[in-house]
Amino acid sequence: MADDRLTIAGREFRSRLWVGTGKYKDFVETKKAIEASGADVVTVAVRRVNITDRSKENLLDYIDPKKYTILPNTAGCYTVEDAVRYARLARAAGVSDLVKLEVIGDEKTLFPDTAGLIEAARILIKEGFIVLPYTNDDPIVAKKLVDIGCPAVMPMAAPIGSGLGIRNPYNLKIILETVKVPIIVDAGVGTASDAALAMEYGADAVLMNTAIAGAKDPIMMAEAMKYAIDAGRLAYRAGRIPRKLYATASSPIEGML
Amino acid sequence: MLSRGLDTMQMQVNGEQRTVQAGLTVAGLLKELDIRPDRVAVELNLTILDRNEFDRRSLQEGDRIEIISFIGGGQEA
């Protein structure tokens, strides 16, 4: 689908499936799953280098930053200060101003702290970051994030790692209608149909990690997700038929005996 | 690791106490730790250093250094 590229803040992306790099068995599996997914955006976390065990390999030895857009996140940050600090460190360690901003509100649900998110986004945007915020499915918060300068918004389908699929399709539809920047559904996808549905609703992309990494066969699931995203996107562009209560015959009546 | 003496200093690296040669630069510390400078960010006493400062910046007794890099993570890694 070369003619249907996703553009965010002047950057063009080939695939509408974005993937995380956590929870895999090892880097080889990570690499294979990402290749099978066809994704060109991969998220990474920012953490202390292990200085006592230097035998540990580096993720970037497997995920070539020249081939993929590395999208650092601020996962694990529960305060505005921490999220801003991690974003700044990510920029210093990486090559771009992109950050997937997470300010987590609660350990059990991992729901975003949207007040903190807006505050952190404001600070980082002022510093020249391209902020892609992980938010809940609240259309008002999504709009506020766009108003302060986020070039895309990443509402959750369901809690991170829950695999519940899109829990609030109507909120998502309102966001898609009212927010005029790319919408990347982030978190909560369980299987291929969830991803396809998000795309059929009109989402611009889907970001997932656990649904692939946690599958029995992550590499096969990565491939399944690639097809789901493409199928959902094509169906959205093609325009589905309206739902009707009664049947409409597909074969003509004319010419019947 | 060096034993504590006149020509050594103590600092905290990624949360751990460490004794290093006095006058060691950030680049020197990274080399000692076998860390490639192009894949990390260094925060010295809560200020992020520019990569081109690594060579020039000498460390002081009691410094707190954080060396970070990217690891596998999706959402809430």
Short mmCIF file of C-alpha atoms in Angstrom, two decimals:
data_model
loop_
_atom_site.label_atom_id
_atom_site.label_comp_id
_atom_site.label_asym_id
_atom_site.label_seq_id
_atom_site.Cartn_x
_atom_site.Cartn_y
_atom_site.Cartn_z
CA MET A 1 0.00 0.00 0.00
CA ALA A 2 2.69 2.37 -1.13
CA ASP A 3 0.19 5.09 -1.99
CA ASP A 4 -1.28 5.15 1.49
CA ARG A 5 1.46 6.35 3.78
CA LEU A 6 1.05 7.69 7.26
CA THR A 7 2.59 11.12 7.83
CA ILE A 8 3.24 12.55 11.30
CA ALA A 9 5.12 15.80 11.85
CA GLY A 10 6.56 15.60 8.34
CA ARG A 11 7.80 12.03 8.78
CA GLU A 12 6.45 9.33 6.51
CA PHE A 13 5.77 5.82 7.72
CA ARG A 14 5.27 2.81 5.50
CA SER A 15 3.51 0.54 7.94
CA ARG A 16 0.48 1.30 10.06
CA LEU A 17 1.45 -1.35 12.54
CA TRP A 18 3.79 -0.07 15.24
CA VAL A 19 5.34 -2.54 17.63
CA GLY A 20 6.96 -2.63 21.03
CA THR A 21 10.11 -4.56 21.83
CA GLY A 22 9.34 -5.74 25.36
CA LYS A 23 8.53 -9.18 26.74
CA TYR A 24 10.26 -11.25 24.05
CA LYS A 25 12.26 -14.36 24.91
CA ASP A 26 15.43 -12.85 23.47
CA PHE A 27 16.68 -10.33 20.92
CA VAL A 28 16.61 -12.87 18.10
CA GLU A 29 12.90 -13.45 18.63
CA THR A 30 12.36 -9.68 18.91
CA LYS A 31 14.07 -9.13 15.59
CA LYS A 32 12.20 -11.92 13.82
CA ALA A 33 8.83 -10.78 15.12
CA ILE A 34 9.46 -7.19 14.07
CA GLU A 35 10.51 -8.34 10.61
CA ALA A 36 7.38 -10.47 10.30
CA SER A 37 5.18 -7.56 11.42
CA GLY A 38 6.49 -5.28 8.67
CA ALA A 39 6.57 -2.43 11.19
CA ASP A 40 8.93 0.47 10.69
CA VAL A 41 8.27 2.16 14.01
CA VAL A 42 9.45 0.31 17.11
CA THR A 43 9.15 1.50 20.66
CA VAL A 44 11.87 1.13 23.23
CA ALA A 45 12.21 1.95 26.91
CA VAL A 46 14.85 4.07 28.60
CA ARG A 47 16.72 2.36 31.42
CA ARG A 48 20.01 2.31 33.30
CA VAL A 49 22.82 0.47 31.53
CA ASN A 50 23.75 -2.66 33.45
CA ILE A 51 27.27 -1.76 34.54
CA THR A 52 27.95 -4.91 36.53
CA ASP A 53 27.14 -7.35 33.75
CA ARG A 54 28.50 -5.92 30.53
CA SER A 55 28.03 -9.19 28.67
CA LYS A 56 24.42 -8.17 28.07
CA GLU A 57 23.83 -7.40 24.45
CA ASN A 58 22.34 -4.17 23.20
CA LEU A 59 18.89 -4.10 21.63
CA LEU A 60 20.14 -1.76 18.93
CA ASP A 61 22.54 -4.47 17.74
CA TYR A 62 19.40 -6.28 16.59
CA ILE A 63 17.09 -3.40 15.68
CA ASP A 64 19.03 -1.21 13.30
CA PRO A 65 18.19 2.47 13.96
CA LYS A 66 18.95 3.21 10.31
CA LYS A 67 16.23 0.80 9.22
CA TYR A 68 13.62 1.52 11.87
CA THR A 69 12.26 4.62 13.53
CA ILE A 70 13.15 4.15 17.17
CA LEU A 71 10.40 5.60 19.32
CA PRO A 72 11.51 5.88 22.95
CA ASN A 73 8.80 5.83 25.56
CA THR A 74 8.59 7.10 29.11
CA ALA A 75 7.07 3.87 30.39
CA GLY A 76 7.27 3.44 34.11
CA CYS A 77 7.05 7.18 34.81
CA TYR A 78 4.41 8.15 37.34
CA THR A 79 5.20 11.86 37.63
CA VAL A 80 5.57 14.77 35.22
CA GLU A 81 9.16 15.27 36.43
CA ASP A 82 10.14 11.67 35.73
CA ALA A 83 8.49 11.60 32.32
CA VAL A 84 10.24 14.82 31.29
CA ARG A 85 13.57 13.52 32.61
CA TYR A 86 13.26 10.23 30.73
CA ALA A 87 12.24 12.00 27.53
CA ARG A 88 15.28 14.26 27.72
CA LEU A 89 17.57 11.28 28.35
CA ALA A 90 16.00 9.45 25.41
CA ARG A 91 16.70 12.38 23.13
CA ALA A 92 20.30 12.55 24.35
CA ALA A 93 20.77 8.80 23.76
CA GLY A 94 19.02 8.67 20.42
CA VAL A 95 18.91 10.53 17.22
CA SER A 96 15.53 12.20 17.13
CA ASP A 97 13.07 14.41 18.98
CA LEU A 98 10.34 11.77 18.91
CA VAL A 99 8.96 10.56 22.19
CA LYS A 100 6.01 8.42 23.12
CA LEU A 101 4.95 10.17 26.26
CA GLU A 102 3.47 8.13 29.08
CA VAL A 103 2.60 9.47 32.49
CA ILE A 104 1.09 6.53 34.32
CA GLY A 105 -1.49 7.18 36.98
CA ASP A 106 -1.88 3.88 38.73
CA GLU A 107 0.03 0.61 38.98
CA LYS A 108 -2.93 -1.69 38.78
CA THR A 109 -4.66 -0.25 35.74
CA LEU A 110 -1.70 1.57 34.16
CA PHE A 111 -4.24 4.15 33.06
CA PRO A 112 -2.66 7.41 32.01
CA ASP A 113 -2.61 10.37 34.38
CA THR A 114 -4.06 12.72 31.80
CA ALA A 115 -3.54 15.91 33.82
CA GLY A 116 0.13 15.01 34.22
CA LEU A 117 0.30 13.98 30.57
CA ILE A 118 -0.87 17.38 29.34
CA GLU A 119 1.54 19.16 31.67
CA ALA A 120 4.51 17.03 30.59
CA ALA A 121 3.56 17.35 26.92
CA ARG A 122 3.50 21.13 27.23
CA ILE A 123 7.01 21.21 28.71
CA LEU A 124 8.46 18.84 26.11
CA ILE A 125 6.81 20.53 23.12
CA LYS A 126 8.33 23.82 24.25
CA GLU A 127 11.71 22.07 24.17
CA GLY A 128 11.18 20.96 20.58
CA PHE A 129 10.08 17.38 21.18
CA ILE A 130 7.64 15.65 18.86
CA VAL A 131 5.30 14.33 21.51
CA LEU A 132 3.11 11.31 20.79
CA PRO A 133 1.01 10.98 23.93
CA TYR A 134 -0.38 7.73 25.28
CA THR A 135 -3.79 8.74 26.58
CA ASN A 136 -7.11 7.25 27.54
CA ASP A 137 -10.12 7.16 25.21
CA ASP A 138 -11.40 10.56 26.35
CA PRO A 139 -12.18 12.79 23.34
CA ILE A 140 -11.72 16.00 25.35
CA VAL A 141 -8.25 15.05 26.55
CA ALA A 142 -7.36 14.02 22.99
CA LYS A 143 -8.46 17.43 21.73
CA LYS A 144 -6.49 19.24 24.44
CA LEU A 145 -3.36 17.30 23.51
CA VAL A 146 -3.76 18.40 19.90
CA ASP A 147 -4.42 22.00 20.95
CA ILE A 148 -1.10 22.17 22.80
CA GLY A 149 0.78 20.81 19.79
CA CYS A 150 0.84 17.02 19.74
CA PRO A 151 1.01 15.93 16.06
CA ALA A 152 -0.76 12.63 16.81
CA VAL A 153 -2.67 11.14 19.70
CA MET A 154 -2.43 7.57 21.00
CA PRO A 155 -5.61 6.56 22.82
CA MET A 156 -5.76 3.18 24.49
CA ALA A 157 -8.06 0.39 23.31
CA ALA A 158 -7.95 -1.23 26.76
CA PRO A 159 -5.49 -1.41 29.66
CA ILE A 160 -1.89 -2.15 28.68
CA GLY A 161 -1.28 -5.85 28.24
CA SER A 162 -4.92 -6.74 28.95
CA GLY A 163 -5.76 -8.10 25.50
CA LEU A 164 -9.36 -6.96 25.90
CA GLY A 165 -9.60 -5.22 22.54
CA ILE A 166 -11.44 -1.94 21.98
CA ARG A 167 -13.53 -1.52 25.10
CA ASN A 168 -15.12 1.76 24.15
CA PRO A 169 -15.60 1.87 20.39
CA TYR A 170 -17.97 4.83 20.59
CA ASN A 171 -15.44 7.03 22.38
CA LEU A 172 -12.84 5.99 19.85
CA LYS A 173 -15.21 6.89 17.01
CA ILE A 174 -15.83 10.32 18.55
CA ILE A 175 -12.07 10.87 18.84
CA LEU A 176 -11.62 9.83 15.21
CA GLU A 177 -14.33 12.25 14.13
CA THR A 178 -13.32 15.23 16.23
CA VAL A 179 -9.55 15.10 16.36
CA LYS A 180 -7.88 16.11 13.15
CA VAL A 181 -4.45 14.54 13.61
CA PRO A 182 -3.42 10.91 13.14
CA ILE A 183 -4.84 8.60 15.80
CA ILE A 184 -2.74 5.62 16.80
CA VAL A 185 -4.62 3.11 18.92
CA ASP A 186 -2.20 2.07 21.61
CA ALA A 187 -2.45 -0.76 24.10
CA GLY A 188 -5.01 -3.42 24.90
CA VAL A 189 -5.21 -5.23 21.56
CA GLY A 190 -5.56 -9.00 22.03
CA THR A 191 -5.69 -10.55 18.61
CA ALA A 192 -5.85 -9.78 14.89
CA SER A 193 -9.55 -8.91 14.77
CA ASP A 194 -9.04 -6.21 17.42
CA ALA A 195 -6.40 -4.58 15.26
CA ALA A 196 -8.51 -4.90 12.11
CA LEU A 197 -11.48 -3.34 13.90
CA ALA A 198 -9.43 -0.35 15.03
CA MET A 199 -8.35 0.23 11.45
CA GLU A 200 -11.91 -0.26 10.11
CA TYR A 201 -13.09 2.47 12.48
CA GLY A 202 -10.55 4.76 10.84
CA ALA A 203 -7.57 4.66 13.18
CA ASP A 204 -4.39 5.70 11.37
CA ALA A 205 -2.23 3.05 13.02
CA VAL A 206 -2.11 0.61 15.92
CA LEU A 207 0.71 0.14 18.39
CA MET A 208 0.99 -3.16 20.18
CA ASN A 209 3.48 -5.23 22.11
CA THR A 210 2.00 -7.90 24.38
CA ALA A 211 -0.47 -9.20 21.77
CA ILE A 212 2.51 -10.25 19.67
CA ALA A 213 5.23 -10.94 22.25
CA GLY A 214 2.85 -12.85 24.51
CA ALA A 215 1.35 -15.06 21.80
CA LYS A 216 2.27 -18.75 21.72
CA ASP A 217 4.03 -18.10 18.44
CA PRO A 218 5.02 -14.42 18.44
CA ILE A 219 6.45 -14.45 14.94
CA MET A 220 3.31 -15.95 13.44
CA MET A 221 1.15 -13.49 15.40
CA ALA A 222 3.28 -10.62 14.12
CA GLU A 223 2.47 -11.71 10.59
CA ALA A 224 -1.23 -12.09 11.46
CA MET A 225 -1.22 -8.53 12.79
CA LYS A 226 0.34 -7.24 9.59
CA TYR A 227 -2.51 -8.72 7.55
CA ALA A 228 -5.10 -7.49 10.06
CA ILE A 229 -3.84 -3.93 9.87
CA ASP A 230 -3.74 -4.00 6.07
CA ALA A 231 -7.18 -5.63 5.80
CA GLY A 232 -8.74 -3.19 8.25
CA ARG A 233 -7.19 -0.22 6.51
CA LEU A 234 -8.33 -1.36 3.07
CA ALA A 235 -11.85 -2.01 4.36
CA TYR A 236 -11.95 1.46 5.90
CA ARG A 237 -10.84 3.06 2.66
CA ALA A 238 -13.19 0.91 0.58
CA GLY A 239 -16.17 1.94 2.74
CA ARG A 240 -18.29 -0.73 4.37
CA ILE A 241 -21.97 -1.29 3.54
CA PRO A 242 -24.56 0.02 6.00
CA ARG A 243 -25.99 -2.39 8.56
CA LYS A 244 -29.61 -3.34 7.83
CA LEU A 245 -32.09 -5.34 9.85
CA TYR A 246 -33.53 -7.32 6.91
CA ALA A 247 -32.07 -9.24 4.04
CA THR A 248 -31.34 -7.80 0.63
CA ALA A 249 -31.02 -10.47 -2.06
CA SER A 250 -27.72 -10.57 -3.86
CA SER A 251 -29.09 -12.46 -6.88
CA PRO A 252 -31.51 -10.69 -9.26
CA ILE A 253 -35.19 -11.70 -9.25
CA GLU A 254 -35.45 -10.98 -12.99
CA GLY A 255 -35.18 -14.07 -15.20
CA MET A 256 -36.50 -16.44 -12.59
CA LEU A 257 -38.83 -19.22 -13.80
CA MET B 1 37.94 -1.35 40.84
CA LEU B 2 40.59 0.73 42.58
CA SER B 3 41.07 0.85 46.31
CA ARG B 4 40.48 4.16 47.95
CA GLY B 5 43.52 6.44 48.04
CA LEU B 6 44.79 9.94 47.38
CA ASP B 7 44.62 9.64 43.63
CA THR B 8 41.18 8.08 43.58
CA MET B 9 37.68 9.39 44.12
CA GLN B 10 34.31 8.00 45.03
CA MET B 11 31.17 8.53 43.03
CA GLN B 12 27.83 6.97 42.39
CA VAL B 13 27.33 5.35 38.99
CA ASN B 14 23.84 4.08 38.20
CA GLY B 15 23.06 3.97 41.88
CA GLU B 16 26.22 2.08 42.87
CA GLN B 17 29.23 3.43 44.76
CA ARG B 18 32.38 3.29 42.68
CA THR B 19 36.01 4.21 43.21
CA VAL B 20 37.76 5.61 40.16
CA GLN B 21 41.00 7.35 39.24
CA ALA B 22 41.01 11.04 40.17
CA GLY B 23 40.50 13.29 37.17
CA LEU B 24 38.75 10.59 35.12
CA THR B 25 36.64 12.00 32.29
CA VAL B 26 33.16 10.83 31.37
CA ALA B 27 34.62 9.24 28.24
CA GLY B 28 37.22 7.52 30.44
CA LEU B 29 34.54 6.16 32.72
CA LEU B 30 32.55 4.79 29.78
CA LYS B 31 35.67 3.14 28.43
CA GLU B 32 36.41 1.62 31.82
CA LEU B 33 32.86 0.24 31.91
CA ASP B 34 33.12 -1.02 28.33
CA ILE B 35 30.16 1.08 27.18
CA ARG B 36 29.87 2.48 23.65
CA PRO B 37 29.33 6.24 23.99
CA ASP B 38 27.18 6.49 20.86
CA ARG B 39 24.34 4.43 22.33
CA VAL B 40 23.94 6.02 25.74
CA ALA B 41 22.97 9.24 27.45
CA VAL B 42 24.83 10.45 30.51
CA GLU B 43 23.31 12.50 33.26
CA LEU B 44 25.79 14.11 35.66
CA ASN B 45 24.28 15.42 38.89
CA LEU B 46 20.88 15.61 37.17
CA THR B 47 22.19 17.52 34.14
CA ILE B 48 22.27 15.71 30.81
CA LEU B 49 25.61 15.97 29.05
CA ASP B 50 26.08 16.56 25.37
CA ARG B 51 27.88 13.65 23.76
CA ASN B 52 30.72 15.93 22.63
CA GLU B 53 31.34 16.88 26.27
CA PHE B 54 32.22 13.32 27.25
CA ASP B 55 35.91 13.76 26.39
CA ARG B 56 36.33 17.06 28.17
CA ARG B 57 34.22 16.62 31.24
CA SER B 58 36.21 15.55 34.29
CA LEU B 59 34.41 13.87 37.14
CA GLN B 60 34.55 15.04 40.74
CA GLU B 61 34.42 13.33 44.11
CA GLY B 62 30.81 12.63 45.06
CA ASP B 63 29.37 12.98 41.56
CA ARG B 64 26.18 11.15 40.76
CA ILE B 65 26.20 9.71 37.29
CA GLU B 66 23.42 7.97 35.42
CA ILE B 67 24.19 6.11 32.21
CA ILE B 68 21.11 5.05 30.31
CA SER B 69 20.32 3.34 27.04
CA PHE B 70 17.39 1.83 25.22
CA ILE B 71 16.03 -1.55 26.19
CA GLY B 72 13.13 -3.63 24.95
CA GLY B 73 9.86 -2.05 25.90
CA GLY B 74 6.44 -1.49 24.51
CA GLN B 75 3.97 0.03 26.80
CA GLU B 76 4.88 0.23 30.46
CA ALA B 77 7.99 -1.86 29.86
#
